[in-house]
């Protein structure tokens, strides 16, 4: 019999204990051994968890318990969780976590500390979708050319409602908070940070890139408005928050931002709270993974799969799937300024003669070629210029936006959304 201790018996932790209890038949058949939860740790002992396990508020009760083989970290946060996980590994216990924030900052240190001890984290990226296993094991024969996906269900729900039902950004944010999809402070989701944590984990497995959130381009959906959705629809695009990792020579670009993506792409058709990730390998071609990216049971399904895997083998593959530089030459992060893309801009201007000519000239001066341009009345005295460009360099676009923002007839900083 294998004994598990759960540190953090909240939404996911409770579901983990329930799945191990309710699905004990298939789990023990597949693991080859019975797996039981011995105890759990919480902050508030007065809350009823509805579980028949011993609950304490002291992590030492799990970390110092010699009978516990596997520690499941589901408390969240970064530094406190890091300490707990290090202590568990130090005590020789296998660890399973769903904590993407912990891994976004400490995955390489944890790989070094874990060495031969199993450390698994399938649920940390895209909840119930087995994307880590797919990337680390199923596609391990490939050079990974790109990873692109919807990695945050809250943002995808908001974008879907704005597109399909014409709901405004403010209204859908409020509704998402009422439904419990978005936190009271929604920045972590709508600002792109949650998706960035997941992208960084995938990029480590695919490319061995050691970057932290502050090293990469992270933007959210907080600038997307109904006018942008209307433009996207008119030109055959959907707007999605995407996490993108792409190899270009010995450089890898990593970015999270709202993007206009052709409605013909499979990713564009992924709606609601669902997640979807496309991975292109040099030998396998494109593969696509779709499913629930969050929620207690879906996330716990991945956590329990990791527990079963540890029970089967006792040891997993190296945590990030490799133990030396993977490619012929070490890959490096591409500087954000060098990223190239097509762009869409919304520029709110005073409705005066000469404005269009001046804006067009500035585009030319920054080497940016316009693909389409529309003018839409905004108020009696102002208009929105909606412009898409051919491929341009990020640094050129950013300096052009800075210049346009300073013009006397421009009413606000132009909004830019990349087109992929
Ligand atoms: N929820 C999802 O859909 C989802 C999806 C993917 C990944 N994850 C990840 O899974 C982890 C857990 O998420 P969750 O939604 O289950 O969070 P949650 O509902 O807030 O649960 C956290 C649990 O940890 C306990 N806890 C927090 N700090 C503690 C401390 N210092 N000492 C002891 N116990 C402590 C809490 O105790 P109390 O109950 O007493 O407050 C609670 O039981 C996070 O890393 C999250 O990013 C969640």
XYZ file of C-alpha atoms and ligand atoms in Angstrom:
468
model
C 0.000 0.000 0.000
C 1.197 3.484 -0.917
C 0.392 6.391 1.415
C -0.206 9.957 0.281
C -0.164 13.220 2.258
C -1.961 16.224 0.733
C -0.666 19.680 1.655
C -3.587 21.961 0.790
C -7.020 20.330 0.904
C -8.885 23.047 -1.007
C -10.590 22.820 -4.413
C -8.047 20.491 -6.034
C -6.854 18.734 -2.859
C -10.398 17.715 -1.940
C -10.973 16.349 -5.455
C -7.708 14.365 -5.273
C -8.839 12.670 -2.049
C -12.287 11.997 -3.536
C -10.900 10.477 -6.751
C -8.498 8.227 -4.825
C -11.501 7.071 -2.751
C -14.182 6.853 -5.478
C -12.027 5.342 -8.247
C -9.938 3.072 -5.995
C -10.793 0.031 -8.151
C -9.285 1.273 -11.437
C -6.525 3.135 -9.641
C -5.207 0.115 -7.746
C -5.538 -2.097 -10.850
C -3.535 0.387 -12.911
C -1.012 1.245 -10.218
C -0.548 -2.383 -9.140
C -0.906 -1.291 -5.512
C -3.579 0.291 -3.283
C -3.129 4.046 -2.839
C -4.661 5.793 0.172
C -4.603 9.323 1.552
C -3.214 9.202 5.082
C -3.551 12.876 5.987
C -4.063 16.419 4.739
C -2.880 19.879 5.807
C -5.019 23.048 5.737
C -4.909 26.504 7.292
C -8.383 26.552 8.760
C -9.169 23.466 10.848
C -12.758 24.572 11.470
C -13.872 24.079 7.859
C -15.482 20.678 7.138
C -13.781 19.028 4.115
C -16.298 16.153 3.902
C -13.453 13.642 3.829
C -12.616 10.676 6.004
C -8.911 11.506 6.396
C -6.908 12.967 9.240
C -6.593 16.763 8.818
C -3.984 18.922 10.547
C -2.685 22.484 10.230
C 0.979 21.525 10.598
C 3.011 20.537 7.512
C 5.478 18.687 9.782
C 2.775 16.076 10.371
C 3.211 15.032 6.741
C 6.848 15.903 6.115
C 8.062 14.015 9.213
C 5.738 11.035 8.768
C 7.862 8.085 7.618
C 4.780 6.210 6.445
C 3.989 8.831 3.788
C 5.527 7.947 0.413
C 4.129 10.735 -1.772
C 3.572 14.398 -0.850
C 0.980 16.203 -2.959
C 1.513 19.982 -2.809
C -1.744 21.843 -3.512
C -1.395 24.857 -1.236
C -0.388 27.322 -4.004
C 1.937 30.330 -3.704
C 5.639 30.365 -4.501
C 8.189 30.591 -1.689
C 6.312 28.776 1.085
C 5.423 25.969 -1.323
C 9.087 25.855 -2.465
C 10.235 25.316 1.131
C 7.650 22.594 1.700
C 8.532 20.771 -1.525
C 12.278 20.992 -0.847
C 11.757 19.498 2.598
C 9.628 16.680 1.153
C 12.321 15.832 -1.417
C 14.986 16.108 1.293
C 13.070 13.484 3.250
C 13.148 11.228 0.181
C 9.438 11.542 -0.569
C 8.107 11.693 -4.126
C 6.288 14.965 -4.888
C 3.306 15.802 -7.069
C 2.208 19.409 -7.536
C -0.244 21.454 -9.620
C 1.532 24.676 -8.736
C 2.494 26.537 -11.938
C 3.686 29.639 -10.087
C 6.168 27.541 -8.079
C 7.498 25.961 -11.280
C 7.600 29.227 -13.236
C 10.224 30.418 -10.741
C 11.928 27.322 -9.359
C 11.688 24.434 -11.853
C 15.410 24.149 -12.572
C 16.387 24.251 -8.898
C 13.739 21.629 -8.209
C 15.060 19.398 -10.993
C 18.536 19.607 -9.395
C 17.210 18.909 -5.922
C 14.887 16.070 -6.994
C 17.570 14.152 -8.927
C 16.290 10.548 -8.875
C 13.268 11.220 -6.691
C 10.027 11.407 -8.655
C 8.702 14.957 -9.041
C 5.598 15.308 -11.202
C 3.455 18.301 -12.190
C 1.063 17.324 -14.999
C -1.767 19.445 -13.549
C 0.330 22.623 -13.520
C -0.304 23.242 -17.228
C -3.795 23.100 -18.748
C -5.332 21.251 -15.760
C -6.742 17.938 -16.959
C -5.053 17.872 -20.392
C -2.021 15.536 -20.374
C 0.187 18.058 -22.174
C 3.299 17.519 -20.018
C 3.210 13.774 -20.666
C 2.594 14.385 -24.360
C 5.492 16.794 -24.682
C 7.961 15.053 -22.381
C 7.202 11.456 -23.354
C 4.957 11.080 -26.403
C 6.830 13.623 -28.550
C 10.292 13.044 -27.105
C 11.720 11.917 -30.473
C 11.080 15.342 -32.019
C 12.693 18.737 -32.222
C 9.765 20.920 -31.175
C 9.117 23.631 -33.748
C 6.317 25.447 -31.974
C 3.811 25.366 -29.154
C 0.770 27.595 -29.417
C -2.305 27.522 -27.305
C -5.109 28.723 -25.160
C -3.823 28.192 -21.646
C -6.222 30.306 -19.593
C -9.880 29.320 -19.488
C -11.045 32.559 -17.875
C -9.712 34.696 -20.723
C -11.052 32.275 -23.309
C -14.502 32.409 -21.738
C -14.417 36.202 -21.803
C -13.246 36.394 -25.420
C -15.861 33.832 -26.480
C -18.713 35.752 -24.832
C -17.552 39.053 -26.344
C -17.375 37.432 -29.797
C -20.491 35.256 -29.806
C -22.853 37.307 -27.656
C -21.629 40.875 -28.112
C -21.000 41.329 -24.375
C -18.738 44.261 -23.433
C -15.363 43.700 -21.746
C -16.490 45.264 -18.449
C -19.743 43.282 -18.340
C -18.078 39.940 -19.050
C -15.327 40.561 -16.512
C -17.975 41.241 -13.857
C -19.920 38.111 -14.844
C -16.738 35.981 -14.774
C -16.060 37.201 -11.237
C -19.639 36.349 -10.192
C -19.307 32.851 -11.724
C -16.022 32.309 -9.857
C -13.982 32.051 -13.108
C -12.094 35.280 -12.347
C -10.673 36.401 -8.994
C -11.682 39.680 -7.304
C -8.297 40.942 -8.541
C -8.360 39.499 -12.072
C -4.897 40.732 -13.113
C -3.249 37.328 -12.859
C -5.622 35.911 -15.486
C -6.533 38.868 -17.740
C -2.979 40.268 -17.598
C -1.597 37.037 -19.121
C 0.562 36.026 -16.118
C -1.155 32.689 -15.449
C -0.734 31.669 -19.108
C 2.899 32.835 -19.004
C 3.696 30.554 -16.053
C 2.356 27.608 -18.043
C 4.187 28.609 -21.220
C 7.501 28.809 -19.353
C 7.052 25.264 -18.046
C 6.301 23.929 -21.538
C 9.231 25.857 -23.011
C 11.611 24.234 -20.526
C 10.503 20.764 -21.538
C 10.526 21.534 -25.254
C 13.665 23.672 -25.477
C 15.512 23.657 -22.161
C 14.973 27.415 -21.965
C 15.519 28.792 -18.464
C 13.466 31.997 -18.365
C 11.389 33.663 -15.681
C 8.110 35.544 -16.243
C 9.894 38.930 -16.184
C 12.131 37.831 -19.085
C 9.365 37.349 -21.655
C 6.659 39.333 -23.414
C 3.473 39.139 -21.349
C 0.326 41.057 -22.260
C -3.277 40.224 -21.503
C -6.742 40.776 -22.901
C -7.442 43.894 -20.849
C -7.195 46.215 -23.883
C -9.532 44.229 -26.125
C -12.803 46.004 -26.795
C -15.937 45.339 -28.878
C -14.540 47.416 -31.812
C -11.561 45.043 -32.042
C -13.808 41.984 -31.986
C -15.920 43.515 -34.779
C -12.801 44.190 -36.882
C -11.546 40.644 -36.273
C -14.855 39.120 -37.351
C -15.043 41.289 -40.467
C -11.611 40.056 -41.589
C -12.098 36.368 -40.676
C -10.259 36.295 -37.334
C -11.047 35.318 -33.754
C -9.303 37.050 -30.843
C -7.739 34.695 -28.283
C -5.212 34.992 -25.469
C -2.383 32.807 -26.764
C 0.795 31.431 -25.284
C 3.359 31.005 -28.057
C 6.773 29.317 -28.070
C 8.496 29.193 -31.441
C 11.952 28.068 -32.502
C 13.767 30.228 -35.008
C 17.321 29.026 -35.653
C 19.011 28.814 -32.259
C 16.575 31.329 -30.760
C 13.227 30.654 -29.125
C 10.575 33.323 -28.841
C 8.251 33.125 -25.883
C 5.232 35.369 -25.666
C 1.766 35.634 -24.197
C -0.660 38.145 -25.640
C -4.088 38.605 -27.156
C -3.922 37.666 -30.820
C -6.035 37.784 -33.940
C -5.966 34.274 -35.321
C -7.634 33.047 -38.516
C -11.041 31.496 -37.847
C -9.886 28.505 -39.938
C -7.278 27.482 -37.336
C -8.350 24.722 -34.930
C -7.230 26.833 -31.954
C -9.608 29.625 -33.035
C -12.537 27.239 -32.676
C -11.819 26.454 -29.012
C -14.473 28.304 -27.075
C -15.691 28.844 -23.521
C -13.528 27.882 -20.561
C -11.762 25.116 -22.494
C -8.023 25.021 -23.168
C -6.351 23.846 -26.371
C -2.681 23.542 -27.270
C -1.090 22.798 -30.634
C 2.428 21.331 -30.651
C 4.384 20.949 -33.875
C 7.248 18.454 -33.904
C 9.706 18.140 -36.785
C 8.845 14.476 -37.336
C 5.264 14.128 -36.112
C 3.874 17.368 -37.588
C 1.038 19.129 -35.786
C -0.651 17.553 -32.773
C -3.520 19.139 -30.841
C -4.598 18.742 -27.205
C -8.002 19.895 -25.982
C -9.860 19.734 -22.680
C -10.687 21.282 -19.334
C -7.858 23.512 -18.155
C -9.124 23.978 -14.611
C -11.710 22.845 -12.083
C -11.252 20.578 -9.074
C -11.953 17.191 -10.698
C -10.237 17.840 -14.051
C -7.111 19.124 -12.333
C -7.149 16.338 -9.741
C -7.475 13.785 -12.550
C -3.991 14.835 -13.702
C -2.615 14.868 -10.138
C -3.842 11.321 -9.506
C -2.433 10.157 -12.868
C 0.976 11.355 -11.629
C 0.503 9.466 -8.349
C -0.341 6.271 -10.285
C 2.684 6.762 -12.501
C 4.959 7.077 -9.462
C 3.374 3.972 -7.927
C 4.101 2.023 -11.118
C 7.697 2.955 -11.636
C 8.942 4.404 -8.364
C 10.974 6.858 -10.417
C 9.975 9.114 -13.254
C 11.905 10.518 -16.189
C 14.047 13.563 -15.254
C 11.648 16.230 -14.074
C 11.977 18.382 -17.200
C 12.522 15.358 -19.409
C 16.255 15.746 -20.158
C 19.525 15.942 -18.297
C 21.858 17.750 -20.688
C 21.532 20.469 -23.345
C 19.085 19.003 -25.799
C 19.879 20.495 -29.161
C 23.218 20.555 -31.003
C 23.768 24.108 -29.811
C 22.116 25.538 -26.731
C 18.934 27.481 -27.574
C 18.576 31.032 -26.283
C 15.614 33.314 -25.689
C 14.922 35.702 -28.569
C 14.887 39.338 -27.406
C 11.327 40.692 -27.459
C 12.384 43.646 -29.650
C 13.336 41.208 -32.455
C 10.022 39.367 -32.595
C 8.291 39.768 -35.949
C 4.563 39.660 -36.490
C 1.662 41.204 -38.327
C -0.121 43.766 -36.184
C -3.560 45.290 -35.743
C -3.843 48.807 -34.298
C -6.790 50.825 -33.033
C -6.008 54.544 -32.942
C -8.596 56.935 -31.537
C -8.223 60.316 -33.243
C -10.042 63.640 -33.433
C -12.122 63.641 -36.606
C -10.205 66.264 -38.616
C -8.853 66.558 -42.124
C -5.204 65.616 -42.640
C -5.147 63.060 -39.822
C -5.109 59.993 -42.073
C -2.313 61.349 -44.252
C -0.168 62.134 -41.202
C -0.700 58.685 -39.676
C 0.070 56.970 -42.985
C 3.325 58.934 -43.262
C 4.411 57.875 -39.766
C 3.796 54.227 -40.679
C 6.084 54.675 -43.714
C 8.783 56.363 -41.644
C 8.878 53.342 -39.304
C 9.092 50.824 -42.193
C 5.635 49.499 -41.455
C 3.461 48.623 -44.395
C -0.316 48.868 -44.023
C -2.454 45.939 -45.174
C -5.966 47.258 -44.416
C -7.299 50.481 -42.936
C -10.833 51.272 -41.769
C -12.249 54.398 -40.179
C -15.160 54.004 -37.761
C -16.967 56.894 -36.083
C -16.454 56.780 -32.319
C -18.183 59.955 -31.024
C -19.397 63.125 -32.809
C -15.854 64.485 -32.794
C -13.648 61.375 -32.823
C -13.046 58.270 -34.890
C -11.228 54.945 -34.536
C -8.682 54.085 -37.187
C -8.502 50.291 -37.401
C -5.338 49.256 -39.181
C -3.682 45.925 -39.929
C -0.070 45.710 -41.078
C 2.144 43.354 -43.018
C 4.971 41.642 -41.089
C 6.917 44.165 -39.021
C 9.453 44.164 -36.222
C 8.271 44.563 -32.627
C 10.766 47.360 -31.923
C 9.535 49.337 -34.982
C 5.896 48.969 -33.953
C 6.606 50.005 -30.371
C 8.540 53.129 -31.374
C 5.812 54.048 -33.859
C 3.121 53.670 -31.184
C 5.149 55.955 -28.882
C 5.330 58.587 -31.611
C 1.630 58.340 -32.535
C 0.586 58.598 -28.884
C 2.283 62.018 -28.723
C 0.379 63.531 -31.679
C -1.985 66.380 -30.817
C -5.013 64.775 -32.534
C -4.548 61.314 -30.943
C -6.810 60.862 -27.912
C -5.264 57.818 -26.217
C -2.317 55.458 -26.547
C -3.024 53.278 -29.605
C -4.134 49.744 -28.819
C -2.086 47.048 -30.565
C -2.984 43.361 -30.963
C -0.653 40.974 -32.782
C -1.938 38.865 -35.668
C -0.659 35.260 -35.766
N -8.389 25.255 -8.971
C -7.991 24.895 -10.188
O -8.803 24.718 -11.089
C -6.522 24.687 -10.467
C -6.128 24.288 -11.770
C -4.784 24.046 -12.029
C -3.845 24.240 -11.027
N -4.261 24.663 -9.783
C -3.234 24.860 -8.764
O -3.487 23.975 -7.687
C -3.081 24.571 -6.458
C -4.256 24.567 -5.483
O -5.330 25.297 -6.045
P -6.778 25.293 -5.366
O -7.678 25.945 -6.364
O -7.123 23.956 -4.854
O -6.535 26.305 -4.162
P -7.429 26.495 -2.829
O -8.812 26.010 -3.075
O -7.229 27.880 -2.390
O -6.743 25.495 -1.788
C -5.535 25.755 -1.157
C -5.441 24.869 0.070
O -4.176 25.055 0.665
C -4.347 25.348 2.055
N -3.249 26.229 2.438
C -2.868 27.403 1.873
N -1.794 27.927 2.507
C -1.484 27.044 3.480
C -0.498 27.018 4.486
N 0.393 27.997 4.614
N -0.467 25.953 5.323
C -1.374 24.964 5.219
N -2.348 24.928 4.288
C -2.404 25.966 3.439
C -5.698 26.006 2.157
O -6.222 25.866 3.471
P -7.702 26.408 3.863
O -8.660 25.550 3.084
O -7.806 26.208 5.315
O -7.732 27.851 3.418
C -6.487 25.188 1.115
O -6.966 24.009 1.698
C -2.565 25.969 -6.821
O -1.169 25.937 -6.976
C -3.234 26.250 -8.161
O -2.503 27.141 -8.980
C -5.558 24.887 -9.492
